[in-house]
Every structure is written in structure tokens, then in C-alpha cells.
Short mmCIF file of C-alpha atoms and ligand atoms in Angstrom, two decimals:
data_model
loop_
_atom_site.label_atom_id
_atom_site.label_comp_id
_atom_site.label_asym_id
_atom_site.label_seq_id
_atom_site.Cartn_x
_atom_site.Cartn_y
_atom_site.Cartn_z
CA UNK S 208 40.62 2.47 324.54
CA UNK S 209 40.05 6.24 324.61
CA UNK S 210 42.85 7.77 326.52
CA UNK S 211 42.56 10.42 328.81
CA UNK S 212 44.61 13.03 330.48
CA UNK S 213 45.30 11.72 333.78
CA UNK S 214 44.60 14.81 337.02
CA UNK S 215 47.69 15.82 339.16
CA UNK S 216 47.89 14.70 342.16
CA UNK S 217 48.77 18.06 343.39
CA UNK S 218 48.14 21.63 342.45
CA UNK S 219 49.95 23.02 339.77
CA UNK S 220 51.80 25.67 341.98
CA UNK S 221 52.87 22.76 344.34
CA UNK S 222 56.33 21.78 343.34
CA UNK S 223 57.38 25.71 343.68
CA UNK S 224 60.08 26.29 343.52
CA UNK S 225 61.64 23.79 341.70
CA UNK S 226 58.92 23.77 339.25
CA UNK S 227 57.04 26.78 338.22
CA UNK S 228 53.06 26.59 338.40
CA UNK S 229 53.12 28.23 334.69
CA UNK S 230 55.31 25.53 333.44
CA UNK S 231 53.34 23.10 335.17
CA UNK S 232 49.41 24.12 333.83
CA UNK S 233 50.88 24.49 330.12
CA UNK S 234 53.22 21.10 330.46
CA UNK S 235 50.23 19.06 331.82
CA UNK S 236 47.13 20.78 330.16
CA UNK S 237 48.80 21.74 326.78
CA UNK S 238 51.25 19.17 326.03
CA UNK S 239 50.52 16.54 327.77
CA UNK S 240 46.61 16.91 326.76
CA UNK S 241 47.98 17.20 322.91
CA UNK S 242 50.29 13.58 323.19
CA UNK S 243 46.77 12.12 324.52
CA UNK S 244 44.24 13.45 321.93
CA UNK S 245 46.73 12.99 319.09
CA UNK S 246 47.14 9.31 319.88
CA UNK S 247 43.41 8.89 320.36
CA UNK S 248 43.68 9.99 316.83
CA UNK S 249 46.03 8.14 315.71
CA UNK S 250 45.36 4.91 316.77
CA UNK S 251 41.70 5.07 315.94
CA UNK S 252 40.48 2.67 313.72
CA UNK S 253 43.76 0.81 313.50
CA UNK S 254 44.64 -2.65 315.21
CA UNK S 255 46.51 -0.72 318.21
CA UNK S 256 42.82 0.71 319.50
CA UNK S 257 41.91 -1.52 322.68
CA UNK S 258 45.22 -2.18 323.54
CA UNK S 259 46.92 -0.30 327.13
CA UNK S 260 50.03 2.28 326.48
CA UNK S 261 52.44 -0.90 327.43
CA UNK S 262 51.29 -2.90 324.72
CA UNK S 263 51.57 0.17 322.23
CA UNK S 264 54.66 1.39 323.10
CA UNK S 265 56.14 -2.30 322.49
CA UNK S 266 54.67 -2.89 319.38
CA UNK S 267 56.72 -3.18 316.15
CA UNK S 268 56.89 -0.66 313.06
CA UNK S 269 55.16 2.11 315.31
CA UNK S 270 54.38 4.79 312.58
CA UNK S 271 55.52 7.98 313.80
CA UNK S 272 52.39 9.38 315.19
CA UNK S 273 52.15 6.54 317.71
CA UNK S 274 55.31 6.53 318.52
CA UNK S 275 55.33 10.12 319.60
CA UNK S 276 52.08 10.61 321.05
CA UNK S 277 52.15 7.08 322.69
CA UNK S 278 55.47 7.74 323.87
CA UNK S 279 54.66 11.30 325.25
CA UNK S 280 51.47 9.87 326.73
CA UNK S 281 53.19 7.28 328.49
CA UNK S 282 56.00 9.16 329.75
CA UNK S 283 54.13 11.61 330.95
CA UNK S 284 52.14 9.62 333.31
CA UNK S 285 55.35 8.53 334.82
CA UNK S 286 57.13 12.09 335.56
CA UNK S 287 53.98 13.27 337.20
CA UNK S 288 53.60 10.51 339.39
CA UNK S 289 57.21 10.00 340.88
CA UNK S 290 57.07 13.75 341.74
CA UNK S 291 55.44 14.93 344.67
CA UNK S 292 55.66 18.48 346.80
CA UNK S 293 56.84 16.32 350.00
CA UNK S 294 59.18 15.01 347.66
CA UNK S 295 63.27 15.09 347.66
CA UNK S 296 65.77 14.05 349.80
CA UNK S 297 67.65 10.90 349.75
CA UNK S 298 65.32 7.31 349.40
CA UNK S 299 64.99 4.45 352.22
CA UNK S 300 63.21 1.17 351.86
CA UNK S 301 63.96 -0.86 349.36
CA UNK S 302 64.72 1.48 346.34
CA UNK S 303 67.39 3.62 348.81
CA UNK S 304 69.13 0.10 349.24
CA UNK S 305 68.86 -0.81 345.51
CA UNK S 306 70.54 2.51 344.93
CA UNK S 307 72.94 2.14 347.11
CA UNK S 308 73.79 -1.56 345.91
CA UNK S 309 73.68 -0.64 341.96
CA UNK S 310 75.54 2.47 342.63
CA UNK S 311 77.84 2.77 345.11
CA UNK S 312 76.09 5.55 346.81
CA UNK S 313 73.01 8.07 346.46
CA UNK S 314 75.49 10.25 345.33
CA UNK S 315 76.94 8.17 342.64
CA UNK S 316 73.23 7.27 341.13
CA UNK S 317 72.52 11.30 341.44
CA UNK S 318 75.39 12.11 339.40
CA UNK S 319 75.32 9.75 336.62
CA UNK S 320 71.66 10.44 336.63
CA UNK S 321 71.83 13.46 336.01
CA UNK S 322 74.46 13.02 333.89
CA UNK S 323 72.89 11.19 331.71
CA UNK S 324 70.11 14.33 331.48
CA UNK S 325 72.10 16.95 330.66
CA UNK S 326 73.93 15.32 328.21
CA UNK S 327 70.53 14.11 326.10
CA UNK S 328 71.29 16.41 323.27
CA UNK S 329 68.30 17.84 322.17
CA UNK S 330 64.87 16.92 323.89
CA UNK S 331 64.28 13.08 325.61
CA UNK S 332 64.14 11.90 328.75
CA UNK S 333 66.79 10.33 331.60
CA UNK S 334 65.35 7.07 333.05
CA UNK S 335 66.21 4.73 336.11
CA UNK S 336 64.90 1.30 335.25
CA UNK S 337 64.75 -2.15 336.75
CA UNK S 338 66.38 -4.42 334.58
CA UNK S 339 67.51 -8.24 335.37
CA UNK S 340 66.42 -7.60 339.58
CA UNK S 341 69.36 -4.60 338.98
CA UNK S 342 68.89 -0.86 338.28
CA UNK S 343 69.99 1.15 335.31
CA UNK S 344 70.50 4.99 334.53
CA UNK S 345 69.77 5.81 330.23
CA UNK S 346 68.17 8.48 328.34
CA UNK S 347 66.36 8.75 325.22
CA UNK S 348 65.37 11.07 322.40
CA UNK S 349 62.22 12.73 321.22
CA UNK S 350 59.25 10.70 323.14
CA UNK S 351 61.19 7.31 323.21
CA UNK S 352 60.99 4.95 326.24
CA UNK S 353 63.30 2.32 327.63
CA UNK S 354 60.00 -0.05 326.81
CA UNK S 355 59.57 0.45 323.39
CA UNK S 356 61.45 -1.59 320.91
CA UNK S 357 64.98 0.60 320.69
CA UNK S 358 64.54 1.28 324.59
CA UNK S 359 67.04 -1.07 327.10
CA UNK S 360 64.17 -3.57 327.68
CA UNK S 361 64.31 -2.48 331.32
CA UNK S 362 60.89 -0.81 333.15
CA UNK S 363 61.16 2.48 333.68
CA UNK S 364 60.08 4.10 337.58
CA UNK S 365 61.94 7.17 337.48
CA UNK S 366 62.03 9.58 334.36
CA UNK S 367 62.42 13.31 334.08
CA UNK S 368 61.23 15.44 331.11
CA UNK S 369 64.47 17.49 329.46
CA UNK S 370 62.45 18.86 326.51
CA UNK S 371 62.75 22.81 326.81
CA UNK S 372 59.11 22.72 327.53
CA UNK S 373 59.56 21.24 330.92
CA UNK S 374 61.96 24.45 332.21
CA UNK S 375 62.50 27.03 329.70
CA UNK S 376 60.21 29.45 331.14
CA UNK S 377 62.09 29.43 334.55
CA UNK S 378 65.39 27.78 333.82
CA UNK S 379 66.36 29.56 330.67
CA UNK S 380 69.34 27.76 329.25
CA UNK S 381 70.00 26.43 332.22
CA UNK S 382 69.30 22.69 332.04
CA UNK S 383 71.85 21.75 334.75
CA UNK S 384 69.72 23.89 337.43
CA UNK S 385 66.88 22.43 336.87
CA UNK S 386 67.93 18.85 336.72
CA UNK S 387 69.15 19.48 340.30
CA UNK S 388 66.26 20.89 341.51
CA UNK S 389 64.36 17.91 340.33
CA UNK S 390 66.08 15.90 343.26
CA UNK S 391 63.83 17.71 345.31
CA UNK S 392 60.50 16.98 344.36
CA UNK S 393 61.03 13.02 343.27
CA UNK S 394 58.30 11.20 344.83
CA UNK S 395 60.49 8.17 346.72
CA UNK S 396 57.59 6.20 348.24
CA UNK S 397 56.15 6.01 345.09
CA UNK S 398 59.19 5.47 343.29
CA UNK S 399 59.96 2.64 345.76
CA UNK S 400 56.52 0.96 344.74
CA UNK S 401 56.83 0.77 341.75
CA UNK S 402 60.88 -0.67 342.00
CA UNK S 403 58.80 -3.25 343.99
CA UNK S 404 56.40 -4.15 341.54
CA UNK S 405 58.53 -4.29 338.64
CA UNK S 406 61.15 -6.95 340.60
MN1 MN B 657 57.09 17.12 328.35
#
């Protein structure tokens, strides 16, 4: 399989101003668009070409390419799909009762969410994952995933980027800030779908 940069499902400017548009076009068409052609690279010609991202990301002895560009690739895919400019707010449905159940209260997932971002020393990712019909908050380094072979074994459908490149430009130092402003652009319907589909 030849991957390929997935398109936004909204403008680049759209998640102002939690988000910067600048930030945005160099996150998705830069980075982003390097993870994808460097693991069309790097799985070319080996036994991983064919298979989907899932399947890579959980295979054993990934060499280090793969494991980064996969990794990126995949999470990637994610963060810009659980974000949305009607985003924000607190969830419903299912997924707001899930929350409410695994946590104790919005508030309570919120903070050891974003707990578990700021703290990430370094760059990685914070995750909310289905695991065993529950939910779980973790975070991991580098391009890691909760689905790869180190990751909690749960599925991820809620991430958020805290490599430098996803808020320096705007945020400075300031990794806190923009961690809260990412509560308002999460994408809760489609959050909430995909809580459904990995039960
Ligand atoms: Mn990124």
C-alpha cells in the first residue's frame, strides 16, 4: 500500500484560535506529509508493504524508520480527525457517559488528561483509549502509540500532538496553554464513534 496524506476536513485557519493556521499548513503539509513519504520509503520492498497502518504499527522488531514514520502517520490521522472547529465543550452520548463512569466527572478525565500531556517529557502524545469495555488516559514518547507493541494494548480515539511542532509558533513554552485550548476544538461526535466502534 502506498500511503497518502490524508485532506483536512477543515481549512487550515479553522481551529483559530486555539490552533494557529501557520502551525496547522506546516504540521499537516510538512510533517505530517514527511511521516507518510518516509514510510512509503521505508517499508518498500520489505514484507510490511500491503499491510494497513494497524497491522504495521503492531508488528514486532519495527526498525526505527517504521516505527517513527508509521507511528507519526498513524497518529496523525487520529489528532486531525477528533478535532473539529464546532468542536469543544463537554461530550454527551455514549462517550460523555463513559467519561463520566471511568472518571468520576468530565472534570476529573480533563485533568488527568491533560495531566498526563504536560508531563510527557520531551515530545509524544497523551491518549484516551478503550481498553477491556473501560477507558484509559496514557502518553507516549517520540511517535509511539498505545497499539504498537510497548503501547497499553488499548485503541486509541482521542490523542493530542505535544511535540513543539504542534504549538511552538503560538504557544511558546507554554505547553499548559495550549493543552487547554485543545478542549475546545476536540471533535466529540466523532470521538463518540469511534468509542463505539472500538467496544
Ligand atoms: Mn506532530
Amino acid at each position: 500500500m502506498n500511503f497518502k496524506l490524508p485532506k483536512l476536513n477543515y481549512a487550515y485557519d479553522a481551529l483559530e484560535p486555539n490552533i494557529d493556521a501557520r502551525t496547522m499548513e506546516i504540521h499537516h503539509s510538512k510533517h505530517h506529509n514527511g511521516y507518510t513519504n518516509n514510510l512509503n520509503n521505508a517499508i518498500s520492498g520489505t514484507p510490511l508493504e500491503g499491510k494497513n497502518i494497524e497491522e504495521i504499527c503492531q508488528s514486532e522488531n519495527l526498525s526505527g524508520a517504521v516505527r517513527n514514520n508509521g507511528g507519526g502517520y498513524f497518529n496523525h490521522c487520529l489528532f486531525w480527525n477528533i478535532m473539529s472547529p464546532n468542536g469543544g465543550g463537554e461530550p454527551s452520548n455514549q462517550i460523555g457517559d463513559a467519561i463520566s463512569n471511568g472518571f468520576g466527572s468530565f472534570e476529573n478525565f480533563k485533568t488527568e488528561f491533560s495531566k498526563a500531556a504536560a508531563t510527557r517529557f520531551g515530545s509524544g502524545w497523551a491518549w484516551l483509549c478503550v481498553k477491556d469495555g473501560g477507558l484509559c488516559v496514557c502518553s507516549t514518547p517520540n511517535q509511539d502509540n498505545p497499539i504498537m507493541k510497548e503501547g497499553c494494548g488499548g485503541t486509541p480515539i482521542l490523542c493530542l500532538d505535544v511535540w513543539e511542532h504542534a504549538y511552538y509558533l503560538n504557544y511558546q513554552n507554554r505547553r499548559p496553554d495550549y493543552i487547554n485550548a485543545f478542549f475546545n476544538v476536540i471533535n466529540w461526535e466523532k470521538v463518540n464513534q469511534l468509542y463505539l466502534e472500538a467496544l
